[in-house]
Amino acid sequence: MGYLIGGIIPLIPYFFIPQAHIALIYSSVITGFILLVFGSVKARVTGAARKPADYVWGAVSMLMVGGLAAAAAFGIVRALESG
């Protein structure tokens, strides 16, 4: 269920906004926010957060990992399309 929900959340704007480039902006903002929240919750659950700065680091590090994953996926698709 986690993968299903996690995969649907970024698609929600595309259901309601007919212009794909506008929906992409909303999707990126929503996904970034969700990654920040998930990162801080993960820091709490795993015990990594001992002070407020640890929650921030957990959130930012999760956002960075998600951004790198998106960039890698974009790069792979770009490479496959050009080859």
JSON list of C-alpha atoms in Angstrom, two decimals:
[
{"chain": "A", "resi": 1, "resn": "MET", "atom": "CA", "xyz": [0.00, 0.00, 0.00]},
{"chain": "A", "resi": 2, "resn": "GLY", "atom": "CA", "xyz": [2.90, 2.33, 0.74]},
{"chain": "A", "resi": 3, "resn": "TYR", "atom": "CA", "xyz": [4.21, 2.12, -2.82]},
{"chain": "A", "resi": 4, "resn": "LEU", "atom": "CA", "xyz": [0.72, 2.65, -4.22]},
{"chain": "A", "resi": 5, "resn": "ILE", "atom": "CA", "xyz": [0.04, 5.73, -2.11]},
{"chain": "A", "resi": 6, "resn": "GLY", "atom": "CA", "xyz": [3.56, 7.05, -2.61]},
{"chain": "A", "resi": 7, "resn": "GLY", "atom": "CA", "xyz": [3.19, 6.65, -6.35]},
{"chain": "A", "resi": 8, "resn": "ILE", "atom": "CA", "xyz": [-0.24, 8.26, -6.58]},
{"chain": "A", "resi": 9, "resn": "ILE", "atom": "CA", "xyz": [0.52, 11.39, -4.54]},
{"chain": "A", "resi": 10, "resn": "PRO", "atom": "CA", "xyz": [2.76, 12.99, -7.22]},
{"chain": "A", "resi": 11, "resn": "LEU", "atom": "CA", "xyz": [0.15, 12.16, -9.89]},
{"chain": "A", "resi": 12, "resn": "ILE", "atom": "CA", "xyz": [-2.77, 13.91, -8.18]},
{"chain": "A", "resi": 13, "resn": "PRO", "atom": "CA", "xyz": [-2.21, 17.33, -9.85]},
{"chain": "A", "resi": 14, "resn": "TYR", "atom": "CA", "xyz": [-2.36, 15.69, -13.29]},
{"chain": "A", "resi": 15, "resn": "PHE", "atom": "CA", "xyz": [-5.93, 14.54, -12.57]},
{"chain": "A", "resi": 16, "resn": "PHE", "atom": "CA", "xyz": [-7.11, 18.11, -11.98]},
{"chain": "A", "resi": 17, "resn": "ILE", "atom": "CA", "xyz": [-4.87, 20.37, -14.10]},
{"chain": "A", "resi": 18, "resn": "PRO", "atom": "CA", "xyz": [-5.09, 19.97, -17.89]},
{"chain": "A", "resi": 19, "resn": "GLN", "atom": "CA", "xyz": [-1.76, 21.69, -18.67]},
{"chain": "A", "resi": 20, "resn": "ALA", "atom": "CA", "xyz": [1.04, 19.18, -18.02]},
{"chain": "A", "resi": 21, "resn": "HIS", "atom": "CA", "xyz": [3.73, 21.81, -17.40]},
{"chain": "A", "resi": 22, "resn": "ILE", "atom": "CA", "xyz": [1.61, 23.48, -14.69]},
{"chain": "A", "resi": 23, "resn": "ALA", "atom": "CA", "xyz": [0.73, 20.11, -13.14]},
{"chain": "A", "resi": 24, "resn": "LEU", "atom": "CA", "xyz": [4.45, 19.27, -13.07]},
{"chain": "A", "resi": 25, "resn": "ILE", "atom": "CA", "xyz": [5.14, 22.33, -10.93]},
{"chain": "A", "resi": 26, "resn": "TYR", "atom": "CA", "xyz": [2.41, 21.40, -8.46]},
{"chain": "A", "resi": 27, "resn": "SER", "atom": "CA", "xyz": [3.54, 17.79, -8.46]},
{"chain": "A", "resi": 28, "resn": "SER", "atom": "CA", "xyz": [7.12, 18.81, -7.70]},
{"chain": "A", "resi": 29, "resn": "VAL", "atom": "CA", "xyz": [6.06, 21.08, -4.82]},
{"chain": "A", "resi": 30, "resn": "ILE", "atom": "CA", "xyz": [3.76, 18.44, -3.32]},
{"chain": "A", "resi": 31, "resn": "THR", "atom": "CA", "xyz": [6.40, 15.73, -3.65]},
{"chain": "A", "resi": 32, "resn": "GLY", "atom": "CA", "xyz": [9.06, 17.96, -2.09]},
{"chain": "A", "resi": 33, "resn": "PHE", "atom": "CA", "xyz": [6.79, 18.75, 0.85]},
{"chain": "A", "resi": 34, "resn": "ILE", "atom": "CA", "xyz": [5.94, 15.08, 1.38]},
{"chain": "A", "resi": 35, "resn": "LEU", "atom": "CA", "xyz": [9.64, 14.16, 1.27]},
{"chain": "A", "resi": 36, "resn": "LEU", "atom": "CA", "xyz": [10.42, 16.81, 3.90]},
{"chain": "A", "resi": 37, "resn": "VAL", "atom": "CA", "xyz": [7.66, 15.53, 6.19]},
{"chain": "A", "resi": 38, "resn": "PHE", "atom": "CA", "xyz": [8.64, 11.89, 5.67]},
{"chain": "A", "resi": 39, "resn": "GLY", "atom": "CA", "xyz": [12.29, 12.69, 6.38]},
{"chain": "A", "resi": 40, "resn": "SER", "atom": "CA", "xyz": [11.53, 14.36, 9.70]},
{"chain": "A", "resi": 41, "resn": "VAL", "atom": "CA", "xyz": [9.16, 11.54, 10.72]},
{"chain": "A", "resi": 42, "resn": "LYS", "atom": "CA", "xyz": [11.81, 8.98, 9.76]},
{"chain": "A", "resi": 43, "resn": "ALA", "atom": "CA", "xyz": [14.35, 10.81, 11.93]},
{"chain": "A", "resi": 44, "resn": "ARG", "atom": "CA", "xyz": [11.92, 10.64, 14.85]},
{"chain": "A", "resi": 45, "resn": "VAL", "atom": "CA", "xyz": [10.97, 6.98, 14.39]},
{"chain": "A", "resi": 46, "resn": "THR", "atom": "CA", "xyz": [14.56, 5.76, 13.94]},
{"chain": "A", "resi": 47, "resn": "GLY", "atom": "CA", "xyz": [15.78, 7.73, 16.95]},
{"chain": "A", "resi": 48, "resn": "ALA", "atom": "CA", "xyz": [18.14, 9.86, 14.86]},
{"chain": "A", "resi": 49, "resn": "ALA", "atom": "CA", "xyz": [16.48, 13.08, 16.07]},
{"chain": "A", "resi": 50, "resn": "ARG", "atom": "CA", "xyz": [17.84, 14.08, 19.45]},
{"chain": "A", "resi": 51, "resn": "LYS", "atom": "CA", "xyz": [17.57, 17.85, 18.93]},
{"chain": "A", "resi": 52, "resn": "PRO", "atom": "CA", "xyz": [15.55, 20.09, 16.57]},
{"chain": "A", "resi": 53, "resn": "ALA", "atom": "CA", "xyz": [18.39, 20.38, 14.07]},
{"chain": "A", "resi": 54, "resn": "ASP", "atom": "CA", "xyz": [18.28, 16.60, 13.63]},
{"chain": "A", "resi": 55, "resn": "TYR", "atom": "CA", "xyz": [14.68, 16.82, 12.38]},
{"chain": "A", "resi": 56, "resn": "VAL", "atom": "CA", "xyz": [15.75, 19.44, 9.86]},
{"chain": "A", "resi": 57, "resn": "TRP", "atom": "CA", "xyz": [18.69, 17.33, 8.71]},
{"chain": "A", "resi": 58, "resn": "GLY", "atom": "CA", "xyz": [16.44, 14.27, 8.37]},
{"chain": "A", "resi": 59, "resn": "ALA", "atom": "CA", "xyz": [13.99, 16.26, 6.26]},
{"chain": "A", "resi": 60, "resn": "VAL", "atom": "CA", "xyz": [16.63, 17.88, 4.05]},
{"chain": "A", "resi": 61, "resn": "SER", "atom": "CA", "xyz": [18.55, 14.65, 3.52]},
{"chain": "A", "resi": 62, "resn": "MET", "atom": "CA", "xyz": [15.36, 12.87, 2.43]},
{"chain": "A", "resi": 63, "resn": "LEU", "atom": "CA", "xyz": [14.61, 15.72, 0.02]},
{"chain": "A", "resi": 64, "resn": "MET", "atom": "CA", "xyz": [18.13, 15.42, -1.42]},
{"chain": "A", "resi": 65, "resn": "VAL", "atom": "CA", "xyz": [17.83, 11.66, -1.88]},
{"chain": "A", "resi": 66, "resn": "GLY", "atom": "CA", "xyz": [14.47, 12.11, -3.62]},
{"chain": "A", "resi": 67, "resn": "GLY", "atom": "CA", "xyz": [15.90, 14.82, -5.85]},
{"chain": "A", "resi": 68, "resn": "LEU", "atom": "CA", "xyz": [18.88, 12.69, -6.79]},
{"chain": "A", "resi": 69, "resn": "ALA", "atom": "CA", "xyz": [16.60, 9.76, -7.59]},
{"chain": "A", "resi": 70, "resn": "ALA", "atom": "CA", "xyz": [14.45, 11.97, -9.82]},
{"chain": "A", "resi": 71, "resn": "ALA", "atom": "CA", "xyz": [17.53, 13.38, -11.56]},
{"chain": "A", "resi": 72, "resn": "ALA", "atom": "CA", "xyz": [18.92, 9.89, -12.14]},
{"chain": "A", "resi": 73, "resn": "ALA", "atom": "CA", "xyz": [15.62, 8.69, -13.61]},
{"chain": "A", "resi": 74, "resn": "PHE", "atom": "CA", "xyz": [15.46, 11.75, -15.87]},
{"chain": "A", "resi": 75, "resn": "GLY", "atom": "CA", "xyz": [19.04, 11.20, -17.00]},
{"chain": "A", "resi": 76, "resn": "ILE", "atom": "CA", "xyz": [18.47, 7.53, -17.80]},
{"chain": "A", "resi": 77, "resn": "VAL", "atom": "CA", "xyz": [15.35, 8.28, -19.84]},
{"chain": "A", "resi": 78, "resn": "ARG", "atom": "CA", "xyz": [17.16, 11.09, -21.65]},
{"chain": "A", "resi": 79, "resn": "ALA", "atom": "CA", "xyz": [20.07, 8.79, -22.47]},
{"chain": "A", "resi": 80, "resn": "LEU", "atom": "CA", "xyz": [17.77, 6.03, -23.71]},
{"chain": "A", "resi": 81, "resn": "GLU", "atom": "CA", "xyz": [15.78, 8.44, -25.88]},
{"chain": "A", "resi": 82, "resn": "SER", "atom": "CA", "xyz": [18.88, 9.86, -27.57]},
{"chain": "A", "resi": 83, "resn": "GLY", "atom": "CA", "xyz": [20.47, 6.48, -28.24]}
]
